[in-house]
Amino acid sequence: MARPRIVIVGAGFAGYQAARALLRQARGNADVVLVNPTDYFLYLPLLPEVAGGALDPRAISVPLQDTLPGVRLVLGEVDGVDTRARTVSYTGPEDNRGTLGYDRLVLAAGSVTKLLPIPGVADHAHGFRGVAEALYLRDHLIRQIELADDAADPAERAARMTFVVVGAGYTGTEVTAQGQLLTADVAARHPRLRDTPPRWLLLDIADQVLPGMDGRMAAGAERVLRGRGAEVRPGTSVREATAEGVRLTDGSFVPSRTLVWCVGVRPDPVVDNAGLPTEQGRVRVDTYLTVPGHPEIYACGDAAAVPDLHHPGRHTAMTAQHAVRQGRLVAHNIAASYGIGRPRRYRHRDLGFVVDLGGWQATANPLHVPLSGPLARVVTRGYHLAALPANKLRTATGWLFTAVDSRPGVQLGLVRGRAVPLDTEAPELAR
């Protein structure tokens, strides 16, 4: 009798944890196949430190083959699900087409950048969801400072030294914090820019940074950013983006050559191509994370509309905490579907959050205890090291070098702007 095949789509937090847990549950009695565009799991919370020059991208790229021995990795982007034939179709890295049959399917494709119909944004802004985008942004920030140094026109110099970030959630706040430190470090090496310091603007339609989070954390983060000179503008967003700058919703125009789009995310487009019931663009699942009418299909993480048992009528948020727990629960419930244990419903308890602000600054509320400053920084880094499945020493070494030395101020030139368009269904890949 052939062993059952369990296909997992996506190696983000949910997919990676599902694969890891299934290896333990299956004990060689099932084939676990992981389909992902890259051969690594990206530890996304530390991506701003790559853009800020504090970490090498390899530190947060966890190799799948090394950390998931026994899992078959298929490189590709899934673009269709045939629920009748129980197959998924995908396109490989060299445009090769493939099909995989499954006995159990886990949709954990994650999310991509959310676009809004704002004129010029798709053409002039860049997202922040993958290594290629982080490397491009790092080079771009350094390049603008170098071009500003060479500019004879004071207006051009000021525009190149102005950096606009839209979206003051986790990503936007941390990108701003890390970007401030990088540009300040690089600009200090250009004496002619002494009278034109880097200018950072953080915009959000919400009335505070880190909207939806503990007010003390939000206030602490805003205090750090403003203390470094950032202009935090709550209740303000972009009305139009151009090559010369951005028109804001308050009517003002900000000359700039840098627009970073961190507004939010939407489920991966594979959700639309799966032909499964959806809610708010996410695959509808029950509290056991199975798709109604398809007990052989599970969904978790950002791609799934998981009922929040603590807040009836709502879905769990699209966060790494939920994705990790849901991935593990999917593995447990798949094992239960084969008679190993009993299925469980998804319940969660909020353990608190951490926000890294670079330097010795952070804000956190582990177990709802508010912390800020160096103590929060220690907690934040400890949390990330504990959560990283691999590369802990490489990451800690990168932090140590950044603490005792300046951030590298050279462009690598590996990723050009046209290779990382904002309107992309695969932000983890350079085009």
CSV table of C-alpha atoms in Angstrom, one decimal:
chain,number,residue,atom,x,y,z
A,1,MET,CA,0.0,0.0,0.0
A,2,ALA,CA,1.4,3.4,-1.0
A,3,ARG,CA,2.2,5.8,1.7
A,4,PRO,CA,0.0,8.8,2.0
A,5,ARG,CA,1.3,12.1,0.5
A,6,ILE,CA,0.9,15.3,2.4
A,7,VAL,CA,1.6,18.4,0.2
A,8,ILE,CA,2.3,21.7,1.9
A,9,VAL,CA,2.0,24.9,-0.1
A,10,GLY,CA,4.3,27.6,1.2
A,11,ALA,CA,7.3,27.6,3.6
A,12,GLY,CA,6.5,30.7,5.7
A,13,PHE,CA,5.9,30.5,9.4
A,14,ALA,CA,2.8,28.3,9.1
A,15,GLY,CA,4.0,26.0,6.3
A,16,TYR,CA,7.5,25.6,7.9
A,17,GLN,CA,6.1,24.7,11.3
A,18,ALA,CA,3.5,22.3,9.7
A,19,ALA,CA,6.3,20.5,7.9
A,20,ARG,CA,8.5,20.3,11.0
A,21,ALA,CA,5.7,18.9,13.1
A,22,LEU,CA,4.6,16.5,10.5
A,23,LEU,CA,8.1,15.0,10.3
A,24,ARG,CA,7.8,14.1,14.0
A,25,GLN,CA,4.2,12.9,13.7
A,26,ALA,CA,4.6,10.8,10.5
A,27,ARG,CA,7.8,9.0,11.6
A,28,GLY,CA,8.5,7.9,8.1
A,29,ASN,CA,4.9,6.6,7.4
A,30,ALA,CA,4.0,9.4,5.1
A,31,ASP,CA,5.6,11.5,2.3
A,32,VAL,CA,5.8,15.1,3.2
A,33,VAL,CA,6.2,17.4,0.2
A,34,LEU,CA,6.8,21.1,0.6
A,35,VAL,CA,6.3,23.4,-2.5
A,36,ASN,CA,7.9,26.8,-2.2
A,37,PRO,CA,9.5,29.4,-4.6
A,38,THR,CA,12.8,29.4,-2.5
A,39,ASP,CA,14.8,26.8,-0.7
A,40,TYR,CA,14.7,28.7,2.6
A,41,PHE,CA,12.3,29.8,5.2
A,42,LEU,CA,12.6,33.6,5.6
A,43,TYR,CA,12.5,34.8,9.2
A,44,LEU,CA,10.6,37.9,8.2
A,45,PRO,CA,10.7,39.9,11.6
A,46,LEU,CA,14.4,40.5,11.1
A,47,LEU,CA,14.1,41.6,7.5
A,48,PRO,CA,14.3,45.4,8.4
A,49,GLU,CA,17.7,44.7,9.9
A,50,VAL,CA,18.9,43.4,6.5
A,51,ALA,CA,17.7,46.6,4.9
A,52,GLY,CA,19.3,48.6,7.6
A,53,GLY,CA,22.7,46.9,7.1
A,54,ALA,CA,22.7,45.3,10.5
A,55,LEU,CA,22.4,41.7,9.3
A,56,ASP,CA,23.5,39.6,6.4
A,57,PRO,CA,20.4,38.1,4.6
A,58,ARG,CA,21.8,34.6,5.1
A,59,ALA,CA,21.4,35.0,8.8
A,60,ILE,CA,17.6,35.1,8.5
A,61,SER,CA,17.3,32.6,5.6
A,62,VAL,CA,16.8,29.2,7.2
A,63,PRO,CA,17.8,26.4,4.7
A,64,LEU,CA,14.9,24.0,4.3
A,65,GLN,CA,16.9,20.9,3.3
A,66,ASP,CA,19.1,21.2,6.4
A,67,THR,CA,16.4,21.9,8.9
A,68,LEU,CA,13.7,19.7,7.5
A,69,PRO,CA,15.5,16.4,6.7
A,70,GLY,CA,13.0,13.9,5.2
A,71,VAL,CA,10.8,16.6,3.6
A,72,ARG,CA,10.8,16.6,-0.2
A,73,LEU,CA,11.3,20.1,-1.4
A,74,VAL,CA,9.7,21.1,-4.8
A,75,LEU,CA,10.8,24.6,-6.0
A,76,GLY,CA,7.9,26.3,-7.6
A,77,GLU,CA,4.9,28.7,-7.3
A,78,VAL,CA,1.6,26.9,-6.9
A,79,ASP,CA,-1.0,28.4,-9.3
A,80,GLY,CA,-3.9,26.0,-9.2
A,81,VAL,CA,-5.7,23.4,-7.1
A,82,ASP,CA,-7.9,20.6,-8.6
A,83,THR,CA,-10.0,19.4,-5.7
A,84,ARG,CA,-11.6,16.7,-7.7
A,85,ALA,CA,-8.4,15.1,-8.9
A,86,ARG,CA,-6.6,16.1,-5.7
A,87,THR,CA,-3.7,17.7,-7.4
A,88,VAL,CA,-1.9,21.0,-7.3
A,89,SER,CA,-0.2,22.6,-10.3
A,90,TYR,CA,2.9,24.7,-10.1
A,91,THR,CA,5.5,26.6,-12.1
A,92,GLY,CA,9.1,26.0,-11.4
A,93,PRO,CA,12.0,28.5,-11.4
A,94,GLU,CA,12.9,27.7,-15.0
A,95,ASP,CA,9.2,28.1,-16.1
A,96,ASN,CA,8.8,24.3,-16.0
A,97,ARG,CA,5.3,23.1,-15.3
A,98,GLY,CA,4.5,20.4,-12.8
A,99,THR,CA,1.6,18.6,-11.0
A,100,LEU,CA,1.5,16.9,-7.6
A,101,GLY,CA,-1.1,14.6,-6.3
A,102,TYR,CA,-2.1,14.7,-2.6
A,103,ASP,CA,-3.9,12.8,0.0
A,104,ARG,CA,-3.8,15.7,2.4
A,105,LEU,CA,-3.2,19.3,1.4
A,106,VAL,CA,-2.1,22.2,3.5
A,107,LEU,CA,-2.5,25.7,2.1
A,108,ALA,CA,0.0,27.9,3.9
A,109,ALA,CA,0.9,30.2,1.0
A,110,GLY,CA,1.1,33.3,3.2
A,111,SER,CA,0.6,36.8,1.9
A,112,VAL,CA,1.9,39.4,-0.5
A,113,THR,CA,1.9,43.2,-0.5
A,114,LYS,CA,-1.5,44.9,-0.5
A,115,LEU,CA,-1.9,47.5,-3.1
A,116,LEU,CA,-4.3,50.4,-3.0
A,117,PRO,CA,-5.6,52.3,-6.1
A,118,ILE,CA,-3.5,55.4,-5.5
A,119,PRO,CA,-2.1,57.1,-8.6
A,120,GLY,CA,1.6,56.4,-9.1
A,121,VAL,CA,2.2,54.1,-6.2
A,122,ALA,CA,2.6,51.0,-8.2
A,123,ASP,CA,5.2,52.8,-10.4
A,124,HIS,CA,7.2,54.7,-7.8
A,125,ALA,CA,6.9,52.8,-4.5
A,126,HIS,CA,8.7,49.6,-3.4
A,127,GLY,CA,7.3,46.9,-1.1
A,128,PHE,CA,9.0,45.1,1.7
A,129,ARG,CA,8.3,41.4,1.9
A,130,GLY,CA,11.4,39.6,0.7
A,131,VAL,CA,15.2,39.5,0.7
A,132,ALA,CA,15.4,41.0,-2.8
A,133,GLU,CA,13.3,44.0,-1.7
A,134,ALA,CA,15.4,44.5,1.4
A,135,LEU,CA,18.7,44.3,-0.5
A,136,TYR,CA,17.3,46.8,-3.1
A,137,LEU,CA,16.1,49.2,-0.4
A,138,ARG,CA,19.5,49.1,1.4
A,139,ASP,CA,21.3,49.9,-1.8
A,140,HIS,CA,18.8,52.6,-2.7
A,141,LEU,CA,19.2,54.4,0.6
A,142,ILE,CA,23.0,54.4,0.3
A,143,ARG,CA,22.7,55.5,-3.4
A,144,GLN,CA,20.5,58.5,-2.6
A,145,ILE,CA,23.0,59.8,0.0
A,146,GLU,CA,25.9,59.4,-2.5
A,147,LEU,CA,23.9,61.1,-5.2
A,148,ALA,CA,22.9,63.9,-2.8
A,149,ASP,CA,26.5,64.5,-2.0
A,150,ASP,CA,27.2,64.9,-5.7
A,151,ALA,CA,24.1,67.2,-6.4
A,152,ALA,CA,24.7,70.8,-7.1
A,153,ASP,CA,21.1,71.8,-6.7
A,154,PRO,CA,20.1,72.2,-3.0
A,155,ALA,CA,16.5,71.2,-3.8
A,156,GLU,CA,17.7,67.9,-5.4
A,157,ARG,CA,20.0,67.3,-2.5
A,158,ALA,CA,17.2,67.7,0.0
A,159,ALA,CA,14.8,65.5,-2.0
A,160,ARG,CA,17.3,62.7,-2.2
A,161,MET,CA,17.9,62.9,1.6
A,162,THR,CA,14.1,62.6,2.2
A,163,PHE,CA,12.7,59.1,2.8
A,164,VAL,CA,8.9,58.4,3.0
A,165,VAL,CA,7.5,55.2,4.6
A,166,VAL,CA,3.7,54.6,4.3
A,167,GLY,CA,2.3,52.3,7.0
A,168,ALA,CA,3.2,52.5,10.6
A,169,GLY,CA,2.5,48.9,11.6
A,170,TYR,CA,5.3,46.5,12.6
A,171,THR,CA,7.1,46.6,9.3
A,172,GLY,CA,6.9,50.3,8.6
A,173,THR,CA,7.9,51.3,12.1
A,174,GLU,CA,10.9,48.9,12.1
A,175,VAL,CA,11.9,49.9,8.5
A,176,THR,CA,11.9,53.5,9.6
A,177,ALA,CA,13.9,52.8,12.7
A,178,GLN,CA,16.6,50.8,10.9
A,179,GLY,CA,16.6,53.2,8.0
A,180,GLN,CA,17.2,56.1,10.3
A,181,LEU,CA,20.3,54.5,11.8
A,182,LEU,CA,21.7,53.4,8.4
A,183,THR,CA,21.3,56.8,6.7
A,184,ALA,CA,22.6,58.7,9.7
A,185,ASP,CA,25.7,56.4,9.7
A,186,VAL,CA,26.3,56.8,6.0
A,187,ALA,CA,25.6,60.5,5.8
A,188,ALA,CA,28.1,61.1,8.6
A,189,ARG,CA,30.8,60.0,6.1
A,190,HIS,CA,29.9,62.8,3.7
A,191,PRO,CA,31.0,66.1,5.2
A,192,ARG,CA,29.3,68.1,2.4
A,193,LEU,CA,25.9,66.9,3.7
A,194,ARG,CA,26.4,68.2,7.2
A,195,ASP,CA,23.7,70.9,6.6
A,196,THR,CA,21.3,68.4,5.0
A,197,PRO,CA,20.7,65.6,7.4
A,198,PRO,CA,18.5,62.6,6.4
A,199,ARG,CA,14.8,63.3,6.8
A,200,TRP,CA,12.4,60.5,7.5
A,201,LEU,CA,8.6,60.6,7.3
A,202,LEU,CA,6.3,57.8,8.7
A,203,LEU,CA,2.7,58.1,7.5
A,204,ASP,CA,-0.4,56.2,8.5
A,205,ILE,CA,-4.1,56.8,8.3
A,206,ALA,CA,-4.4,55.6,11.9
A,207,ASP,CA,-4.1,58.0,14.8
A,208,GLN,CA,-0.9,56.4,16.1
A,209,VAL,CA,2.1,54.3,15.2
A,210,LEU,CA,1.6,50.5,15.7
A,211,PRO,CA,-2.2,50.8,15.4
A,212,GLY,CA,-4.1,48.3,17.3
A,213,MET,CA,-1.3,47.6,19.8
A,214,ASP,CA,-0.9,48.6,23.4
A,215,GLY,CA,-0.9,52.4,23.6
A,216,ARG,CA,2.2,52.4,25.8
A,217,MET,CA,4.2,50.4,23.2
A,218,ALA,CA,3.0,52.8,20.5
A,219,ALA,CA,3.9,55.9,22.5
A,220,GLY,CA,7.4,54.4,23.2
A,221,ALA,CA,8.1,53.7,19.6
A,222,GLU,CA,6.9,57.1,18.5
A,223,ARG,CA,9.1,58.7,21.1
A,224,VAL,CA,12.2,56.9,19.9
A,225,LEU,CA,11.5,57.7,16.2
A,226,ARG,CA,10.8,61.4,16.9
A,227,GLY,CA,13.9,61.5,19.1
A,228,ARG,CA,16.0,60.5,16.1
A,229,GLY,CA,14.3,63.3,14.0
A,230,ALA,CA,11.6,61.3,12.2
A,231,GLU,CA,8.3,63.1,11.3
A,232,VAL,CA,5.5,60.9,12.4
A,233,ARG,CA,2.3,61.9,10.7
A,234,PRO,CA,-0.8,60.0,12.0
A,235,GLY,CA,-4.0,60.5,10.0
A,236,THR,CA,-2.0,61.1,6.8
A,237,SER,CA,-1.3,59.0,3.8
A,238,VAL,CA,-0.3,59.3,0.1
A,239,ARG,CA,-2.7,60.8,-2.4
A,240,GLU,CA,-0.4,60.6,-5.4
A,241,ALA,CA,3.2,59.4,-6.0
A,242,THR,CA,5.5,60.8,-8.7
A,243,ALA,CA,9.1,60.5,-9.7
A,244,GLU,CA,9.7,63.8,-7.9
A,245,GLY,CA,7.9,63.1,-4.7
A,246,VAL,CA,4.6,62.4,-3.0
A,247,ARG,CA,1.4,64.4,-2.6
A,248,LEU,CA,-0.1,63.7,0.8
A,249,THR,CA,-3.7,63.6,1.8
A,250,ASP,CA,-3.3,66.8,3.8
A,251,GLY,CA,-2.5,68.6,0.5
A,252,SER,CA,1.2,69.0,1.0
A,253,PHE,CA,3.9,67.8,-1.4
A,254,VAL,CA,7.1,66.2,-0.2
A,255,PRO,CA,10.0,66.1,-2.7
A,256,SER,CA,11.6,62.7,-2.4
A,257,ARG,CA,13.1,59.9,-4.4
A,258,THR,CA,12.2,57.2,-1.9
A,259,LEU,CA,8.7,55.8,-1.1
A,260,VAL,CA,8.5,52.5,0.9
A,261,TRP,CA,5.1,50.8,0.9
A,262,CYS,CA,4.4,49.0,4.2
A,263,VAL,CA,0.6,49.5,4.2
A,264,GLY,CA,-0.3,45.8,4.8
A,265,VAL,CA,-0.7,42.5,3.2
A,266,ARG,CA,-3.3,40.4,1.3
A,267,PRO,CA,-3.5,36.6,1.0
A,268,ASP,CA,-1.3,35.0,-1.7
A,269,PRO,CA,-3.1,34.9,-5.1
A,270,VAL,CA,-3.1,31.1,-5.0
A,271,VAL,CA,-6.2,31.5,-2.7
A,272,ASP,CA,-8.1,33.0,-5.6
A,273,ASN,CA,-7.0,30.1,-7.9
A,274,ALA,CA,-7.9,27.3,-5.6
A,275,GLY,CA,-11.6,27.4,-6.2
A,276,LEU,CA,-12.3,27.1,-2.4
A,277,PRO,CA,-14.7,29.1,-0.3
A,278,THR,CA,-13.2,32.4,1.0
A,279,GLU,CA,-13.9,35.1,3.5
A,280,GLN,CA,-12.3,38.5,3.1
A,281,GLY,CA,-10.0,37.0,0.5
A,282,ARG,CA,-8.8,34.2,2.8
A,283,VAL,CA,-9.7,30.5,2.6
A,284,ARG,CA,-12.6,29.7,4.9
A,285,VAL,CA,-11.8,27.1,7.5
A,286,ASP,CA,-13.4,25.8,10.6
A,287,THR,CA,-11.9,25.8,14.1
A,288,TYR,CA,-10.0,22.6,13.2
A,289,LEU,CA,-8.4,24.4,10.3
A,290,THR,CA,-10.1,22.2,7.7
A,291,VAL,CA,-12.0,23.6,4.6
A,292,PRO,CA,-15.7,23.0,4.8
A,293,GLY,CA,-16.7,20.3,2.3
A,294,HIS,CA,-13.1,19.2,1.9
A,295,PRO,CA,-11.9,17.4,5.0
A,296,GLU,CA,-8.6,16.5,3.2
A,297,ILE,CA,-7.7,20.2,2.8
A,298,TYR,CA,-6.3,22.4,5.6
A,299,ALA,CA,-5.4,26.1,5.5
A,300,CYS,CA,-3.4,28.1,8.0
A,301,GLY,CA,-1.5,31.3,8.5
A,302,ASP,CA,-2.2,34.5,6.5
A,303,ALA,CA,-4.0,32.5,3.7
A,304,ALA,CA,-6.7,31.2,6.1
A,305,ALA,CA,-9.7,32.9,7.7
A,306,VAL,CA,-9.4,31.1,11.1
A,307,PRO,CA,-12.3,31.8,13.5
A,308,ASP,CA,-11.2,33.5,16.6
A,309,LEU,CA,-12.8,31.7,19.5
A,310,HIS,CA,-11.9,34.5,21.9
A,311,HIS,CA,-13.6,37.1,19.7
A,312,PRO,CA,-16.7,35.4,18.1
A,313,GLY,CA,-17.4,36.7,14.6
A,314,ARG,CA,-13.9,37.7,14.0
A,315,HIS,CA,-10.9,36.0,12.4
A,316,THR,CA,-7.4,35.6,13.9
A,317,ALA,CA,-5.0,38.3,12.8
A,318,MET,CA,-2.4,37.8,10.1
A,319,THR,CA,0.6,37.5,12.5
A,320,ALA,CA,3.6,35.2,12.8
A,321,GLN,CA,2.4,34.1,16.3
A,322,HIS,CA,-0.9,32.7,14.9
A,323,ALA,CA,0.9,31.2,11.8
A,324,VAL,CA,3.3,29.3,14.0
A,325,ARG,CA,0.6,27.8,16.2
A,326,GLN,CA,-1.7,27.1,13.4
A,327,GLY,CA,1.0,25.3,11.4
A,328,ARG,CA,1.7,23.0,14.4
A,329,LEU,CA,-2.0,22.4,15.0
A,330,VAL,CA,-2.5,21.4,11.3
A,331,ALA,CA,0.2,18.8,11.7
A,332,HIS,CA,-1.5,17.4,14.8
A,333,ASN,CA,-4.9,17.3,13.1
A,334,ILE,CA,-3.6,15.6,10.0
A,335,ALA,CA,-2.1,12.9,12.2
A,336,ALA,CA,-5.4,12.7,14.0
A,337,SER,CA,-7.1,12.1,10.6
A,338,TYR,CA,-5.0,9.0,10.3
A,339,GLY,CA,-5.9,7.8,13.8
A,340,ILE,CA,-3.0,9.2,15.7
A,341,GLY,CA,-4.4,11.3,18.6
A,342,ARG,CA,-7.6,13.3,18.5
A,343,PRO,CA,-8.2,16.5,16.6
A,344,ARG,CA,-8.1,19.9,18.4
A,345,ARG,CA,-9.6,23.2,17.8
A,346,TYR,CA,-7.5,26.3,17.4
A,347,ARG,CA,-7.3,28.4,20.5
A,348,HIS,CA,-4.7,30.9,21.3
A,349,ARG,CA,-3.4,33.1,24.1
A,350,ASP,CA,-1.8,36.4,23.4
A,351,LEU,CA,1.8,36.2,24.6
A,352,GLY,CA,2.6,39.9,23.9
A,353,PHE,CA,4.6,41.5,21.1
A,354,VAL,CA,8.1,42.9,20.5
A,355,VAL,CA,9.2,45.7,18.2
A,356,ASP,CA,12.8,46.3,17.4
A,357,LEU,CA,13.8,49.9,17.0
A,358,GLY,CA,17.5,49.4,16.5
A,359,GLY,CA,20.5,50.6,18.6
A,360,TRP,CA,19.6,49.9,22.2
A,361,GLN,CA,16.0,50.7,21.7
A,362,ALA,CA,12.9,48.5,21.5
A,363,THR,CA,9.4,48.3,22.9
A,364,ALA,CA,7.8,45.1,24.1
A,365,ASN,CA,5.1,43.7,26.3
A,366,PRO,CA,5.9,40.1,27.0
A,367,LEU,CA,3.0,38.5,28.9
A,368,HIS,CA,1.5,42.0,28.8
A,369,VAL,CA,4.3,43.5,30.9
A,370,PRO,CA,5.2,46.8,29.2
A,371,LEU,CA,9.0,47.3,28.6
A,372,SER,CA,11.0,49.9,26.7
A,373,GLY,CA,14.6,50.9,26.2
A,374,PRO,CA,17.6,48.5,26.7
A,375,LEU,CA,15.6,46.0,28.7
A,376,ALA,CA,13.0,45.7,26.0
A,377,ARG,CA,15.9,45.4,23.5
A,378,VAL,CA,17.3,42.4,25.4
A,379,VAL,CA,13.9,40.7,25.5
A,380,THR,CA,13.3,41.4,21.8
A,381,ARG,CA,16.6,39.9,20.7
A,382,GLY,CA,16.2,37.0,23.1
A,383,TYR,CA,12.8,36.3,21.6
A,384,HIS,CA,14.1,36.4,18.0
A,385,LEU,CA,17.1,34.1,18.8
A,386,ALA,CA,14.7,31.6,20.5
A,387,ALA,CA,12.3,31.7,17.5
A,388,LEU,CA,15.0,31.3,14.8
A,389,PRO,CA,15.1,27.7,13.8
A,390,ALA,CA,18.8,28.0,12.7
A,391,ASN,CA,21.6,30.5,12.1
A,392,LYS,CA,21.5,31.7,15.8
A,393,LEU,CA,25.2,32.2,16.0
A,394,ARG,CA,25.4,33.9,12.6
A,395,THR,CA,22.7,36.3,13.7
A,396,ALA,CA,24.2,37.1,17.1
A,397,THR,CA,27.6,37.7,15.5
A,398,GLY,CA,26.0,40.1,13.1
A,399,TRP,CA,24.4,42.0,16.0
A,400,LEU,CA,27.8,42.1,17.8
A,401,PHE,CA,29.6,43.5,14.8
A,402,THR,CA,26.9,46.2,14.3
A,403,ALA,CA,27.2,47.2,17.9
A,404,VAL,CA,30.9,47.7,17.8
A,405,ASP,CA,31.4,49.0,14.3
A,406,SER,CA,29.6,51.2,11.8
A,407,ARG,CA,27.1,49.8,9.3
A,408,PRO,CA,28.6,49.0,5.9
A,409,GLY,CA,28.1,52.0,3.6
A,410,VAL,CA,28.6,50.4,0.1
A,411,GLN,CA,26.1,49.4,-2.5
A,412,LEU,CA,26.2,45.7,-3.5
A,413,GLY,CA,24.3,46.3,-6.8
A,414,LEU,CA,22.7,42.9,-6.7
A,415,VAL,CA,19.1,44.0,-7.2
A,416,ARG,CA,17.8,46.7,-9.4
A,417,GLY,CA,14.5,48.5,-9.0
A,418,ARG,CA,12.8,46.9,-12.0
A,419,ALA,CA,13.5,43.5,-10.5
A,420,VAL,CA,11.3,44.1,-7.4
A,421,PRO,CA,8.1,45.8,-8.6
A,422,LEU,CA,5.5,46.7,-6.0
A,423,ASP,CA,2.8,44.9,-8.0
A,424,THR,CA,4.1,41.3,-7.8
A,425,GLU,CA,2.6,38.0,-6.7
A,426,ALA,CA,6.0,36.7,-5.6
A,427,PRO,CA,7.8,39.3,-3.5
A,428,GLU,CA,10.4,36.7,-2.4
A,429,LEU,CA,11.7,36.5,-6.0
A,430,ALA,CA,13.7,39.1,-8.0
A,431,ARG,CA,12.3,39.3,-11.5
